[in-house]
Amino acid sequence: MPPLHPRRLPRPIAVAGAVLVGVLTATQTQINGALGAAIGDALTAAAISFGSGFVILLALSSLLPAGRAGVVRLIGGVRERRIPVWMILGGGAGAFTVVTQGLAVAAIGVAAFTVGVVAGQTVNGVVLDRIGYGPAGVVGVTVGRLAGALLVVAAVAVSMFGEGAASVPIWLLVLPLLAGAGIAWQQATNGRLRNEVGSPLTATLVNFCGGTVILAAGAAIHLGIAGPPRLPSEPWLYTGGVIGVVYIFLSAALVRHTGVLQLGLGSVVGLLSTSVVIDALFPGHAGPPLEVAVVAVGVAVTGVVVATVPRWRRR
């Protein structure tokens, strides 16, 4: 069965969806970080988050006709080798991201965590678009896209000002940087898989299946050594998986309409804006002052506008 290609969304709607992806990502980051801190075990917290999302997706894929049809196309594509093994490995990047949330957010705050994620996501988004890895094909590095990416990187630099940011250990920033690069690759991979199976629901299911297997295996080994953790009683700490289902589903559906870079840039606006609000309400041990974070958001928004205004797009 040939890949299914739906009509393209209007650009403002697609970019608004990308911003929503960032809002949800920042929200999940705070929740998973709080769960990891409450349990004292980032790996087990990540397994709980991913596992709950996987259960939800299994139920939806069983109940919805589009989900069942997508699974049939997935199985057929794997058997016919139209869908290579590497295309179903996006869950590995998602698993790594959730683990880094549990490790870093409680120490450095959502805004500082976002700094590393944005940098990795932006740089890798440019590379993946240029080589044509994403479902939108080769997307040239035009003046607008390059200027937008540079402005977003500048927003990252702005957010690093302040005494709190200077105290962040280097390795705690390297982990989010790698996670951001993985997110860009994950978005592109899931978008390609979505084109093959004709359903963002199935692409998201595959993502959560792989991540759950990896994290469950790691958590089982860790628990066998350290013993069972004490689970917190607050229900909101267990909603990270649900939120992850929504934003990965949106990413898989949107990336062919935006390209990897513009999806990343739009999500940066949502990430930074929401992280400012979250850190104002629940400040971490380190991070930029509120006024600096607001300036960074403004610079990032400008970058997204520059990258998406049609007159900048030249072949």
CSV table of C-alpha atoms in Angstrom, one decimal:
chain,number,residue,atom,x,y,z
A,1,MET,CA,0.0,0.0,0.0
A,2,PRO,CA,1.5,3.4,-1.0
A,3,PRO,CA,2.2,6.1,1.7
A,4,LEU,CA,-0.8,8.3,2.5
A,5,HIS,CA,-0.3,12.1,2.2
A,6,PRO,CA,-3.0,14.3,3.6
A,7,ARG,CA,-3.5,17.9,2.5
A,8,ARG,CA,-1.2,20.5,3.9
A,9,LEU,CA,-2.4,22.6,6.8
A,10,PRO,CA,-2.3,26.4,6.4
A,11,ARG,CA,1.0,27.6,7.8
A,12,PRO,CA,-0.4,29.7,10.7
A,13,ILE,CA,-2.3,26.7,12.0
A,14,ALA,CA,0.7,24.4,11.6
A,15,VAL,CA,3.0,26.8,13.5
A,16,ALA,CA,0.4,27.3,16.2
A,17,GLY,CA,0.3,23.6,16.6
A,18,ALA,CA,4.1,23.6,16.9
A,19,VAL,CA,3.9,26.2,19.7
A,20,LEU,CA,1.4,23.9,21.5
A,21,VAL,CA,3.8,21.1,21.3
A,22,GLY,CA,6.3,23.2,23.2
A,23,VAL,CA,3.7,24.2,25.8
A,24,LEU,CA,2.9,20.5,26.5
A,25,THR,CA,6.6,19.6,26.4
A,26,ALA,CA,7.5,22.1,29.1
A,27,THR,CA,4.5,21.0,31.2
A,28,GLN,CA,5.5,17.4,31.0
A,29,THR,CA,9.1,18.3,31.8
A,30,GLN,CA,8.0,19.9,35.1
A,31,ILE,CA,5.7,16.9,36.0
A,32,ASN,CA,8.3,14.2,35.2
A,33,GLY,CA,11.0,16.2,37.0
A,34,ALA,CA,8.8,16.5,40.1
A,35,LEU,CA,8.0,12.7,39.9
A,36,GLY,CA,11.7,11.8,39.6
A,37,ALA,CA,12.5,14.0,42.6
A,38,ALA,CA,9.6,12.6,44.7
A,39,ILE,CA,10.6,9.0,43.9
A,40,GLY,CA,14.4,9.6,44.0
A,41,ASP,CA,14.8,7.5,40.9
A,42,ALA,CA,14.7,9.2,37.5
A,43,LEU,CA,14.7,5.8,35.6
A,44,THR,CA,11.7,4.5,37.4
A,45,ALA,CA,9.9,7.8,37.0
A,46,ALA,CA,10.6,7.7,33.3
A,47,ALA,CA,9.3,4.1,33.0
A,48,ILE,CA,6.1,5.1,34.8
A,49,SER,CA,5.5,8.1,32.5
A,50,PHE,CA,6.2,6.2,29.3
A,51,GLY,CA,4.4,3.1,30.5
A,52,SER,CA,1.2,5.0,31.3
A,53,GLY,CA,1.3,6.6,27.9
A,54,PHE,CA,1.8,3.3,26.2
A,55,VAL,CA,-1.3,1.8,27.9
A,56,ILE,CA,-3.4,4.7,26.7
A,57,LEU,CA,-2.2,4.4,23.2
A,58,LEU,CA,-2.8,0.6,23.1
A,59,ALA,CA,-6.4,1.3,24.2
A,60,LEU,CA,-6.9,4.0,21.5
A,61,SER,CA,-5.3,1.9,18.8
A,62,SER,CA,-7.6,-1.0,19.6
A,63,LEU,CA,-10.8,1.1,19.8
A,64,LEU,CA,-10.4,3.5,16.9
A,65,PRO,CA,-10.6,2.3,13.2
A,66,ALA,CA,-7.8,4.6,12.2
A,67,GLY,CA,-5.6,3.1,14.9
A,68,ARG,CA,-6.3,-0.5,13.8
A,69,ALA,CA,-5.8,0.4,10.1
A,70,GLY,CA,-2.5,2.0,11.0
A,71,VAL,CA,-1.2,-1.1,12.8
A,72,VAL,CA,-2.1,-3.2,9.8
A,73,ARG,CA,-0.1,-0.9,7.5
A,74,LEU,CA,2.7,-0.9,10.0
A,75,ILE,CA,2.9,-4.7,10.1
A,76,GLY,CA,2.6,-4.9,6.3
A,77,GLY,CA,5.3,-2.3,5.8
A,78,VAL,CA,7.7,-4.1,8.2
A,79,ARG,CA,7.1,-7.4,6.4
A,80,GLU,CA,7.6,-5.9,3.0
A,81,ARG,CA,10.7,-3.9,4.2
A,82,ARG,CA,9.2,-0.6,3.2
A,83,ILE,CA,9.5,0.4,6.8
A,84,PRO,CA,13.1,-0.1,8.0
A,85,VAL,CA,14.0,-1.0,11.6
A,86,TRP,CA,15.5,2.4,12.3
A,87,MET,CA,12.2,4.1,11.5
A,88,ILE,CA,10.6,2.5,14.5
A,89,LEU,CA,13.3,3.5,17.0
A,90,GLY,CA,12.1,7.0,17.8
A,91,GLY,CA,11.0,5.8,21.2
A,92,GLY,CA,14.7,5.6,22.2
A,93,ALA,CA,15.1,9.3,21.9
A,94,GLY,CA,11.9,9.9,23.8
A,95,ALA,CA,13.0,7.6,26.6
A,96,PHE,CA,16.3,9.4,26.9
A,97,THR,CA,14.5,12.8,27.1
A,98,VAL,CA,12.2,11.6,29.9
A,99,VAL,CA,15.1,10.3,31.9
A,100,THR,CA,17.0,13.6,31.6
A,101,GLN,CA,13.9,15.4,32.8
A,102,GLY,CA,13.9,13.3,36.0
A,103,LEU,CA,17.6,13.9,36.5
A,104,ALA,CA,18.0,17.6,35.7
A,105,VAL,CA,14.8,19.6,36.2
A,106,ALA,CA,14.6,19.4,40.0
A,107,ALA,CA,18.2,20.7,40.2
A,108,ILE,CA,18.3,23.4,37.4
A,109,GLY,CA,14.7,24.3,36.8
A,110,VAL,CA,12.6,24.1,33.7
A,111,ALA,CA,14.0,27.2,32.0
A,112,ALA,CA,17.6,26.1,32.3
A,113,PHE,CA,16.7,22.6,31.1
A,114,THR,CA,15.0,24.2,28.1
A,115,VAL,CA,18.2,26.1,27.3
A,116,GLY,CA,20.0,22.8,26.5
A,117,VAL,CA,17.0,21.2,24.7
A,118,VAL,CA,16.5,24.3,22.5
A,119,ALA,CA,20.1,24.4,21.5
A,120,GLY,CA,20.3,20.7,20.5
A,121,GLN,CA,16.9,20.8,18.8
A,122,THR,CA,17.6,23.9,16.7
A,123,VAL,CA,21.1,22.8,15.5
A,124,ASN,CA,20.0,19.3,14.7
A,125,GLY,CA,16.8,20.6,13.0
A,126,VAL,CA,18.8,22.6,10.6
A,127,VAL,CA,21.0,19.6,9.8
A,128,LEU,CA,18.1,17.2,9.3
A,129,ASP,CA,16.2,19.6,7.1
A,130,ARG,CA,19.3,20.2,5.0
A,131,ILE,CA,20.0,16.5,4.3
A,132,GLY,CA,16.3,15.8,3.7
A,133,TYR,CA,15.8,13.4,6.6
A,134,GLY,CA,12.4,14.7,7.5
A,135,PRO,CA,9.1,13.8,5.7
A,136,ALA,CA,9.1,17.3,4.1
A,137,GLY,CA,12.2,16.3,2.1
A,138,VAL,CA,15.2,18.6,1.6
A,139,VAL,CA,14.5,22.0,3.1
A,140,GLY,CA,17.1,24.5,2.0
A,141,VAL,CA,18.9,26.8,4.5
A,142,THR,CA,17.2,30.0,3.3
A,143,VAL,CA,17.9,33.5,4.7
A,144,GLY,CA,14.8,33.4,6.8
A,145,ARG,CA,15.4,29.9,8.2
A,146,LEU,CA,19.0,30.7,9.0
A,147,ALA,CA,18.2,34.0,10.6
A,148,GLY,CA,15.4,32.5,12.6
A,149,ALA,CA,17.6,29.7,13.9
A,150,LEU,CA,20.3,32.2,14.9
A,151,LEU,CA,17.8,34.3,16.7
A,152,VAL,CA,16.6,31.3,18.7
A,153,VAL,CA,20.2,30.4,19.5
A,154,ALA,CA,20.6,34.0,20.7
A,155,ALA,CA,17.5,33.6,22.9
A,156,VAL,CA,19.3,30.6,24.4
A,157,ALA,CA,22.4,32.7,25.1
A,158,VAL,CA,20.2,35.5,26.7
A,159,SER,CA,18.6,33.0,29.0
A,160,MET,CA,22.0,32.0,30.3
A,161,PHE,CA,22.7,35.4,31.9
A,162,GLY,CA,22.5,35.5,35.7
A,163,GLU,CA,24.3,34.1,38.7
A,164,GLY,CA,22.0,31.1,39.0
A,165,ALA,CA,22.7,29.9,35.5
A,166,ALA,CA,26.5,30.2,36.1
A,167,SER,CA,26.2,27.7,38.9
A,168,VAL,CA,24.7,24.9,36.7
A,169,PRO,CA,27.1,21.9,36.4
A,170,ILE,CA,28.2,21.3,32.8
A,171,TRP,CA,27.0,17.7,32.7
A,172,LEU,CA,23.5,18.8,33.6
A,173,LEU,CA,23.4,21.1,30.5
A,174,VAL,CA,25.0,18.5,28.2
A,175,LEU,CA,22.2,16.0,28.9
A,176,PRO,CA,19.4,18.4,27.8
A,177,LEU,CA,21.5,19.4,24.8
A,178,LEU,CA,21.7,15.7,23.7
A,179,ALA,CA,18.0,15.3,24.5
A,180,GLY,CA,17.1,18.3,22.2
A,181,ALA,CA,19.1,16.8,19.3
A,182,GLY,CA,17.2,13.6,19.9
A,183,ILE,CA,13.9,15.3,19.9
A,184,ALA,CA,14.6,16.8,16.5
A,185,TRP,CA,15.5,13.3,15.1
A,186,GLN,CA,12.5,11.8,16.9
A,187,GLN,CA,10.1,14.3,15.3
A,188,ALA,CA,11.5,13.7,11.8
A,189,THR,CA,11.5,9.9,12.2
A,190,ASN,CA,8.0,9.8,13.6
A,191,GLY,CA,6.9,12.1,10.8
A,192,ARG,CA,8.3,9.7,8.2
A,193,LEU,CA,6.7,6.7,9.9
A,194,ARG,CA,3.4,8.6,10.1
A,195,ASN,CA,3.5,9.0,6.3
A,196,GLU,CA,4.1,5.3,5.8
A,197,VAL,CA,1.4,4.0,8.1
A,198,GLY,CA,-1.1,6.8,7.4
A,199,SER,CA,-1.8,7.5,11.1
A,200,PRO,CA,-0.1,9.7,13.6
A,201,LEU,CA,-1.7,7.5,16.3
A,202,THR,CA,0.2,4.5,15.1
A,203,ALA,CA,3.5,6.4,14.8
A,204,THR,CA,3.0,7.6,18.4
A,205,LEU,CA,2.2,4.0,19.6
A,206,VAL,CA,5.4,2.8,18.0
A,207,ASN,CA,7.3,5.6,19.8
A,208,PHE,CA,5.9,4.7,23.2
A,209,CYS,CA,6.3,1.0,22.7
A,210,GLY,CA,10.0,1.2,22.0
A,211,GLY,CA,10.5,3.7,24.9
A,212,THR,CA,8.6,1.6,27.3
A,213,VAL,CA,10.5,-1.5,26.6
A,214,ILE,CA,13.9,0.3,27.0
A,215,LEU,CA,12.8,2.0,30.2
A,216,ALA,CA,11.1,-1.0,31.8
A,217,ALA,CA,14.2,-3.1,31.3
A,218,GLY,CA,16.4,-0.5,32.8
A,219,ALA,CA,14.1,0.2,35.7
A,220,ALA,CA,13.8,-3.6,36.4
A,221,ILE,CA,17.5,-3.9,36.6
A,222,HIS,CA,17.8,-0.8,38.9
A,223,LEU,CA,15.0,-1.9,41.2
A,224,GLY,CA,16.6,-5.4,41.5
A,225,ILE,CA,19.7,-3.7,42.8
A,226,ALA,CA,18.3,-0.8,44.8
A,227,GLY,CA,14.9,-2.2,45.9
A,228,PRO,CA,11.4,-0.7,45.3
A,229,PRO,CA,11.0,3.1,45.7
A,230,ARG,CA,8.4,4.9,47.6
A,231,LEU,CA,5.7,6.1,45.2
A,232,PRO,CA,4.1,9.5,45.9
A,233,SER,CA,0.4,9.8,46.3
A,234,GLU,CA,-0.3,13.0,44.3
A,235,PRO,CA,-2.2,12.1,41.2
A,236,TRP,CA,-0.9,14.9,39.0
A,237,LEU,CA,2.6,13.5,39.2
A,238,TYR,CA,1.4,10.6,37.0
A,239,THR,CA,0.0,12.6,34.1
A,240,GLY,CA,3.3,13.0,32.2
A,241,GLY,CA,2.6,10.0,30.1
A,242,VAL,CA,-0.8,11.4,28.9
A,243,ILE,CA,0.8,14.7,28.0
A,244,GLY,CA,3.6,12.9,26.2
A,245,VAL,CA,1.0,11.0,24.1
A,246,VAL,CA,-0.6,14.3,23.0
A,247,TYR,CA,2.5,16.2,22.1
A,248,ILE,CA,4.3,13.3,20.3
A,249,PHE,CA,1.0,12.7,18.4
A,250,LEU,CA,0.9,16.3,17.3
A,251,SER,CA,4.6,16.3,16.3
A,252,ALA,CA,4.1,13.3,14.1
A,253,ALA,CA,1.1,14.9,12.5
A,254,LEU,CA,2.6,18.4,12.0
A,255,VAL,CA,6.2,17.8,10.9
A,256,ARG,CA,5.4,17.2,7.2
A,257,HIS,CA,3.5,20.5,7.2
A,258,THR,CA,6.3,22.5,8.8
A,259,GLY,CA,9.6,20.8,8.3
A,260,VAL,CA,11.9,19.8,11.2
A,261,LEU,CA,13.3,23.2,11.8
A,262,GLN,CA,10.0,25.2,11.9
A,263,LEU,CA,8.4,22.6,14.1
A,264,GLY,CA,11.4,23.0,16.4
A,265,LEU,CA,11.3,26.8,16.3
A,266,GLY,CA,7.5,26.9,17.0
A,267,SER,CA,7.9,24.5,19.9
A,268,VAL,CA,10.7,26.7,21.3
A,269,VAL,CA,8.3,29.5,21.7
A,270,GLY,CA,5.9,27.3,23.6
A,271,LEU,CA,8.8,25.8,25.6
A,272,LEU,CA,10.3,29.1,26.7
A,273,SER,CA,7.0,30.9,27.4
A,274,THR,CA,5.7,28.0,29.5
A,275,SER,CA,9.0,27.5,31.3
A,276,VAL,CA,9.0,31.1,32.4
A,277,VAL,CA,5.6,30.7,33.9
A,278,ILE,CA,6.5,27.4,35.6
A,279,ASP,CA,9.8,28.6,37.0
A,280,ALA,CA,8.0,31.7,38.3
A,281,LEU,CA,5.6,29.4,40.2
A,282,PHE,CA,8.1,26.6,41.0
A,283,PRO,CA,11.6,28.0,40.8
A,284,GLY,CA,14.5,25.5,40.6
A,285,HIS,CA,17.9,25.8,42.3
A,286,ALA,CA,19.4,27.5,39.3
A,287,GLY,CA,18.1,29.4,36.2
A,288,PRO,CA,17.8,32.9,34.7
A,289,PRO,CA,15.9,35.7,36.5
A,290,LEU,CA,12.3,36.2,35.4
A,291,GLU,CA,13.1,39.4,33.5
A,292,VAL,CA,15.9,37.7,31.5
A,293,ALA,CA,13.7,34.8,30.7
A,294,VAL,CA,11.0,37.1,29.3
A,295,VAL,CA,13.6,38.8,27.0
A,296,ALA,CA,14.7,35.4,25.8
A,297,VAL,CA,11.1,34.5,24.9
A,298,GLY,CA,10.7,37.7,23.0
A,299,VAL,CA,13.9,37.0,21.0
A,300,ALA,CA,12.7,33.4,20.3
A,301,VAL,CA,9.3,34.6,19.1
A,302,THR,CA,11.0,37.0,16.7
A,303,GLY,CA,13.1,34.1,15.4
A,304,VAL,CA,10.0,32.0,14.7
A,305,VAL,CA,8.3,34.9,12.8
A,306,VAL,CA,11.4,35.5,10.7
A,307,ALA,CA,11.7,31.9,9.8
A,308,THR,CA,8.0,31.5,8.8
A,309,VAL,CA,7.3,34.7,6.9
A,310,PRO,CA,6.8,33.6,3.3
A,311,ARG,CA,8.8,36.5,1.7
A,312,TRP,CA,12.0,35.1,3.3
A,313,ARG,CA,11.6,31.7,1.6
A,314,ARG,CA,13.9,31.6,-1.5
A,315,ARG,CA,15.2,28.6,-3.3
